[in-house]
Tab-separated table of C-alpha atoms in Angstrom:
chain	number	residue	atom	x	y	z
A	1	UNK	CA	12.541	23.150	12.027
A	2	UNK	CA	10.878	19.272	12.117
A	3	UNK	CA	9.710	18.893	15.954
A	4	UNK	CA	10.597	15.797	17.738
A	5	UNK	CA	8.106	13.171	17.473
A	6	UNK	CA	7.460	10.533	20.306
A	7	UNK	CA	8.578	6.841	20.161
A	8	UNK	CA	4.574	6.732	20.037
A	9	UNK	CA	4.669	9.382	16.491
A	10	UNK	CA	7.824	8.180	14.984
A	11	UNK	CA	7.200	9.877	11.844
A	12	UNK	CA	7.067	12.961	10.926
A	13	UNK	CA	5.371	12.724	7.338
A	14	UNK	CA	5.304	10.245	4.582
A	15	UNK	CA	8.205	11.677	3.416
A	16	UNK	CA	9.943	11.076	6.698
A	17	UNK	CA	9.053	7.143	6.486
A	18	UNK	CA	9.926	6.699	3.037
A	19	UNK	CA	13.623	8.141	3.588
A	20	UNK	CA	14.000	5.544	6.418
A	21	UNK	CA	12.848	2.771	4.176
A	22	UNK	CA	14.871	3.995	0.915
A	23	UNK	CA	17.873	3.415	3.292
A	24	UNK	CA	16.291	-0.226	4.669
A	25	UNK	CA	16.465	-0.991	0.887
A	26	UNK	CA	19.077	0.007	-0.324
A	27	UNK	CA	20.161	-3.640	-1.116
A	28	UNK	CA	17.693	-3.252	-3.816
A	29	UNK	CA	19.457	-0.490	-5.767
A	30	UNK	CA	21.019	-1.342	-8.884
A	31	UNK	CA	18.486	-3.913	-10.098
A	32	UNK	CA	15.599	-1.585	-11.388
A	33	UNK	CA	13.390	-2.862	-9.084
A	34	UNK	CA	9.482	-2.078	-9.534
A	35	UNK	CA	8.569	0.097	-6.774
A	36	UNK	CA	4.465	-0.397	-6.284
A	37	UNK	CA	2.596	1.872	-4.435
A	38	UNK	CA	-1.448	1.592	-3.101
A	39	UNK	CA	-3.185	4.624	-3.655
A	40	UNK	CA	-3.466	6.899	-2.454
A	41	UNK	CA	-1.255	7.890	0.525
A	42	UNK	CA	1.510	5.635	-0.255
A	43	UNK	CA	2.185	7.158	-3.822
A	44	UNK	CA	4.222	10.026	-2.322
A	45	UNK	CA	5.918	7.671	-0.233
A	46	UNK	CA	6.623	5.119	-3.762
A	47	UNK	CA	7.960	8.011	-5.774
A	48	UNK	CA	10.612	8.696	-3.118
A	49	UNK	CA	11.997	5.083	-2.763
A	50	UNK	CA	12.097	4.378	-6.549
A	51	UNK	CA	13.859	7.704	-7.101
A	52	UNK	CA	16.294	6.848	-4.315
A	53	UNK	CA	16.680	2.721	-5.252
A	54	UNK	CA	16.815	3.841	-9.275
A	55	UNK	CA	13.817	2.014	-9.965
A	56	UNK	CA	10.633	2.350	-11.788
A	57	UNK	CA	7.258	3.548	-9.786
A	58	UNK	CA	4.351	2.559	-10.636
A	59	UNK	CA	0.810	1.569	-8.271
A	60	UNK	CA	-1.156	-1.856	-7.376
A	61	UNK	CA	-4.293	-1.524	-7.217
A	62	UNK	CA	-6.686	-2.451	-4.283
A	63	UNK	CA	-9.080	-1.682	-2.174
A	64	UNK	CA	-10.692	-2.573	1.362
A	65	UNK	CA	-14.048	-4.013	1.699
A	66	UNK	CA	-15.027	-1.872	4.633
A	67	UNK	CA	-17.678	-3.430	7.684
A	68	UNK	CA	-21.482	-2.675	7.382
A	69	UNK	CA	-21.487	-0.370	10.076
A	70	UNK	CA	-17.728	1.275	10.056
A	71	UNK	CA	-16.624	2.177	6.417
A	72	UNK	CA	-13.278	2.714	8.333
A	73	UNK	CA	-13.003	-0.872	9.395
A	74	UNK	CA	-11.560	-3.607	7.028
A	75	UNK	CA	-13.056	-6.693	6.864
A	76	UNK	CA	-11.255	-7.389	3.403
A	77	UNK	CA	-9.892	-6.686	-0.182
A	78	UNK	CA	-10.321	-6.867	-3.740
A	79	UNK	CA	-8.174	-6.437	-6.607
A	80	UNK	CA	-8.875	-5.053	-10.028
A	81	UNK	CA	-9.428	-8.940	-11.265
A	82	UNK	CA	-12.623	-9.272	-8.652
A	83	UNK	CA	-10.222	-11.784	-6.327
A	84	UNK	CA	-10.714	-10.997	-2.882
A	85	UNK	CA	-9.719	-12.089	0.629
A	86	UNK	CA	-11.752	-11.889	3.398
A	87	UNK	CA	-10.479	-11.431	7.004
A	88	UNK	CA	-11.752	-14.534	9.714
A	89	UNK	CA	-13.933	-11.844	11.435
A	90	UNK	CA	-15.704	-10.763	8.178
A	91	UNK	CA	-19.101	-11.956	9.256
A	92	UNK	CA	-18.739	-11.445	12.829
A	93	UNK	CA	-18.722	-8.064	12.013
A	94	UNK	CA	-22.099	-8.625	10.067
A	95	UNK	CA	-21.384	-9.150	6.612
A	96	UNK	CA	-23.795	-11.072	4.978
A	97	UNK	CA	-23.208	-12.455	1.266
A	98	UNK	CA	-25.759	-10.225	-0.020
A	99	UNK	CA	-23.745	-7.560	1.500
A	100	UNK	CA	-20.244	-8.804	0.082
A	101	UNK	CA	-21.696	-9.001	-2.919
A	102	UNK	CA	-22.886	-5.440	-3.301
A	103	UNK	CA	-19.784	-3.839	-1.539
A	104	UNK	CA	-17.415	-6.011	-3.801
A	105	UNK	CA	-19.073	-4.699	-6.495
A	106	UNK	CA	-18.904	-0.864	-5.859
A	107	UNK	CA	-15.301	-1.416	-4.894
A	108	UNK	CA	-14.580	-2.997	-8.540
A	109	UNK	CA	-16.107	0.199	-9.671
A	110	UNK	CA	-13.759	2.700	-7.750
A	111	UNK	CA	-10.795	0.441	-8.852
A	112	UNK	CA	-11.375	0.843	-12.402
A	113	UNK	CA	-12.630	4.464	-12.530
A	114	UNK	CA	-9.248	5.387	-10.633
A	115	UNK	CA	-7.175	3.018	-13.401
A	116	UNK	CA	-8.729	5.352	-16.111
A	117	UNK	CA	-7.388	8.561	-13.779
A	118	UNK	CA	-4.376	7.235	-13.015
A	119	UNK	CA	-2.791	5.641	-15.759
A	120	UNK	CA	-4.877	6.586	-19.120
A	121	UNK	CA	-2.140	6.439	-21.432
A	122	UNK	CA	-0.034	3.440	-20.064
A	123	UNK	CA	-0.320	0.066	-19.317
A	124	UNK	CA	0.509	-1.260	-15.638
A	125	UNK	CA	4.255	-1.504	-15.499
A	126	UNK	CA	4.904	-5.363	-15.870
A	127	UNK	CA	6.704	-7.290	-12.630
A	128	UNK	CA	7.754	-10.455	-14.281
A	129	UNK	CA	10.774	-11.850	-13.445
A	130	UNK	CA	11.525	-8.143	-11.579
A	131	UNK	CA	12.187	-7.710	-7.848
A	132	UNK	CA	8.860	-5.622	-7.376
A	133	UNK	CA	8.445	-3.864	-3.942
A	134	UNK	CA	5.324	-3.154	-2.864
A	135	UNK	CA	5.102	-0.233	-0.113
A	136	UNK	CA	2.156	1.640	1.743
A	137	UNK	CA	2.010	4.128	4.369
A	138	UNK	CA	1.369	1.923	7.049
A	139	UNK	CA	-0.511	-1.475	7.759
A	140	UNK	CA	-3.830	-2.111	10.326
A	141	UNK	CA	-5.522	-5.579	9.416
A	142	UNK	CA	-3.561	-6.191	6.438
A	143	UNK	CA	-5.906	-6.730	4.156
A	144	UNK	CA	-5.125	-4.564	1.210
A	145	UNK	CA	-1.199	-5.907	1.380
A	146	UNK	CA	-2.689	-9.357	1.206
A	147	UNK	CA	-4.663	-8.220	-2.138
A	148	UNK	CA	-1.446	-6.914	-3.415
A	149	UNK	CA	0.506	-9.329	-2.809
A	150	UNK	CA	-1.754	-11.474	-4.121
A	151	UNK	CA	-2.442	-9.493	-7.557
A	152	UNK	CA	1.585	-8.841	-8.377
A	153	UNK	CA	2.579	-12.566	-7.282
A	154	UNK	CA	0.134	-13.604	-10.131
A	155	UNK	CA	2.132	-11.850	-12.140
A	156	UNK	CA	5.484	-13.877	-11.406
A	157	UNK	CA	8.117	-11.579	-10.374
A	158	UNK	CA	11.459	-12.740	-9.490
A	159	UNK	CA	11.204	-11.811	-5.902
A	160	UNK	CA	8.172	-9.847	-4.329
A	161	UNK	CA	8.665	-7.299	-1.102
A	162	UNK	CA	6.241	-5.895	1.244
A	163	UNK	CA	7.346	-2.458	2.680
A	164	UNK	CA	6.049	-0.616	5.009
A	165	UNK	CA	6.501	2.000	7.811
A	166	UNK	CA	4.397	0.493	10.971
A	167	UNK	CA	2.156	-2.691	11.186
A	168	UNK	CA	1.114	-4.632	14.895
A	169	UNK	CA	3.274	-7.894	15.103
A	170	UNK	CA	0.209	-10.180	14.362
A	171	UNK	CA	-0.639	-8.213	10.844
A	172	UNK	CA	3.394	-9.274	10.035
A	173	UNK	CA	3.031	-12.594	10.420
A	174	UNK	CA	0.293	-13.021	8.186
A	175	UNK	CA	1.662	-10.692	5.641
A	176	UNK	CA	5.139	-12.951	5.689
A	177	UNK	CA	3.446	-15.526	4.302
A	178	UNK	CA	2.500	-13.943	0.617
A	179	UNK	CA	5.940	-12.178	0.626
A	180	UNK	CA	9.621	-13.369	0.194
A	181	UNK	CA	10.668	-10.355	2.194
A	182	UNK	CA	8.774	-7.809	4.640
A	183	UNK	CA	10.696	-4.809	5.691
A	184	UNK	CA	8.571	-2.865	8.441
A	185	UNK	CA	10.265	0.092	10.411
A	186	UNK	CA	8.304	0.364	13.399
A	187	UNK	CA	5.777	-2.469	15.528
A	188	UNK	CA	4.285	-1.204	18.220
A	189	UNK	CA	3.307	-2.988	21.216
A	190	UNK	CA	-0.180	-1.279	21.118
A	191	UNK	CA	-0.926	-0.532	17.758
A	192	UNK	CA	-3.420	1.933	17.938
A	193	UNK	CA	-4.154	3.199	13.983
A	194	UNK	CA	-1.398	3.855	11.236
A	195	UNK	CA	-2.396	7.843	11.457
A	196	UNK	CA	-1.241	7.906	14.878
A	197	UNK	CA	2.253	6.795	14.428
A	198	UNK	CA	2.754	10.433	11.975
A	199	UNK	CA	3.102	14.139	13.200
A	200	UNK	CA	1.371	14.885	9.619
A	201	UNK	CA	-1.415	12.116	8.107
A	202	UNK	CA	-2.487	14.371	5.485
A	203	UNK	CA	-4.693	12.794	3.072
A	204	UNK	CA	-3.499	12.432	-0.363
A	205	UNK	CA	-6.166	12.965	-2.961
A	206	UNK	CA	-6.819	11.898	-6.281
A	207	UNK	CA	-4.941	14.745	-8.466
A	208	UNK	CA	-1.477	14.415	-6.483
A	209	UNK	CA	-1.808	11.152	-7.201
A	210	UNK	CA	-2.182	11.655	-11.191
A	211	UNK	CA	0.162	14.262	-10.484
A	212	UNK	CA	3.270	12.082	-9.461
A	213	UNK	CA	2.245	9.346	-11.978
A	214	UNK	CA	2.802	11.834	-15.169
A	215	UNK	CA	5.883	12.999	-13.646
A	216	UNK	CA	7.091	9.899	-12.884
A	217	UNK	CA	6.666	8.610	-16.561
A	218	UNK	CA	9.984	10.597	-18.172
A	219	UNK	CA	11.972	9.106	-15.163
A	220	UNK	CA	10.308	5.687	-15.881
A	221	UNK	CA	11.330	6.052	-20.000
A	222	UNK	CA	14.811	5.434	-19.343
A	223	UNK	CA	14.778	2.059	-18.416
C-alpha cells in the first residue's frame, strides 16, 4: 500500500505526478499532441501522459550549465543548437566567460552523445504546427524549461505547453512568458528542491531512458 505523503511530499513517484497531470490535460486529448520530455527523469513521467492524452512521446533536449563551485546549482542552459540562456545571477555566482565557454562546450558534448543513445535510428519528432507539451519532473531556477521552450518554439508549433509537477511562484512567472500555457500542480510557499516534494526521487539513468524511447516507437508508428 502507497503511504500518505505530506502537503510538504505531495508525490509519491513520477508516476504519481504524471497521473495528476494526464488528468490536468486532458483537454489535450484527441489532437495528437507531441508530448516532450527532458531527460532523464521526466521520460517516465512523458511516456505516461502521451499514452494517456493519445499522443506521440518523444524528448527535448537540454542541459544546465551548472555554477563553478556547485555542479548542482544552475546558473543556465543550452540546447543542442549551442543557444543558451543565462540566469541574472550567472556571474555572481563566479562564472567567468572563460568558464562559460568551457562548460558550454562540454555540455554540447553530453547533448549530442545522449542524441546518438537515445534516438539512433529516428529523427526528432517534428512540432510544427502541433500542440507540443513539454513536461519535466519538477522545476528549481527554470533554466532548462527556458532552453526548451526556447528550442521547440523555434520550431513553430501551433501552441507550446510547459508541464510540470512543482516549481516556486517566481520560476512560473518567468517560465509564462516563453509558453502559451503552463500547467504546474503544486507551488510551494518555500520551495525547498524538486526531490523533496516526492516520497521516491529515484534517478533515472541512461538505459531506461533508451528503454522507453524504443518502446515508445511502435506506439508512435500509428500516427
Amino acid at each position: 500500500m502507497r503511504k500518505p505523503y505530506s502537503t510538504e511530499r505531495p508525490f509519491a513517484d513520477r508516476t504519481d505526478a504524471a497521473e495528476q497531470l494526464a488528468e490536468k490535460l486532458g483537454k489535450y486529448r484527441g489532437c495528437t499532441p507531441l508530448v516532450l520530455a527532458i531527460p532523464r527523469g521526466a521520460i517516465v513521467m512523458g511516456k505516461i501522459i502521451a499514452e494517456r492524452l493519445q499522443g506521440e512521446l518523444d524528448v527535448v533536449l537540454v542541459h544546465k550549465i551548472s555554477a563553478p563551485y556547485n555542479r548542482e546549482y544552475a546558473i543556465g542552459a543550452i540546447d543542442e543548437t549551442g543557444w543558451s540562456y543565462l540566469t541574472p545571477y550567472a556571474e555572481e555566482a563566479g562564472a567567468t566567460d572563460n568558464y562559460l565557454r568551457e562548460e558550454k562546450k562540454r555540455q554540447l558534448t553530453v547533448l549530442r552523445e545522449r542524441r546518438a543513445q537515445y534516438t539512433p535510428l529516428k529523427a526528432p519528432a517534428d512540432p510544427a504546427r502541433r500542440t507540443a507539451i513539454i513536461i519535466d519532473d519538477g522545476l528549481a531556477t527554470g533554466a532548462t524549461m527556458i532552453a526548451a521552450l526556447h528550442t521547440i518554439r523555434a520550431k513553430n508549433p501551433a501552441k507550446l505547453i510547459c508541464a510540470i509537477p512543482v516549481a516556486p511562484r517566481s520560476t512560473l512567472e518567468k517560465i509564462r512568458q516563453d509558453a502559451d500555457a503552463v500547467y504546474c500542480l503544486r507551488t510551494p510557499d518555500r520551495f525547498i528542491s524538486v526531490g523533496h516534494y516526492y516520497q521516491d526521487f529515484t534517478q533515472v539513468d541512461d538505459e531506461e531512458v533508451i528503454r522507453i524511447l524504443g518502446r515508445s516507437a511502435s506506439f508512435d508508428d500509428t500516427y
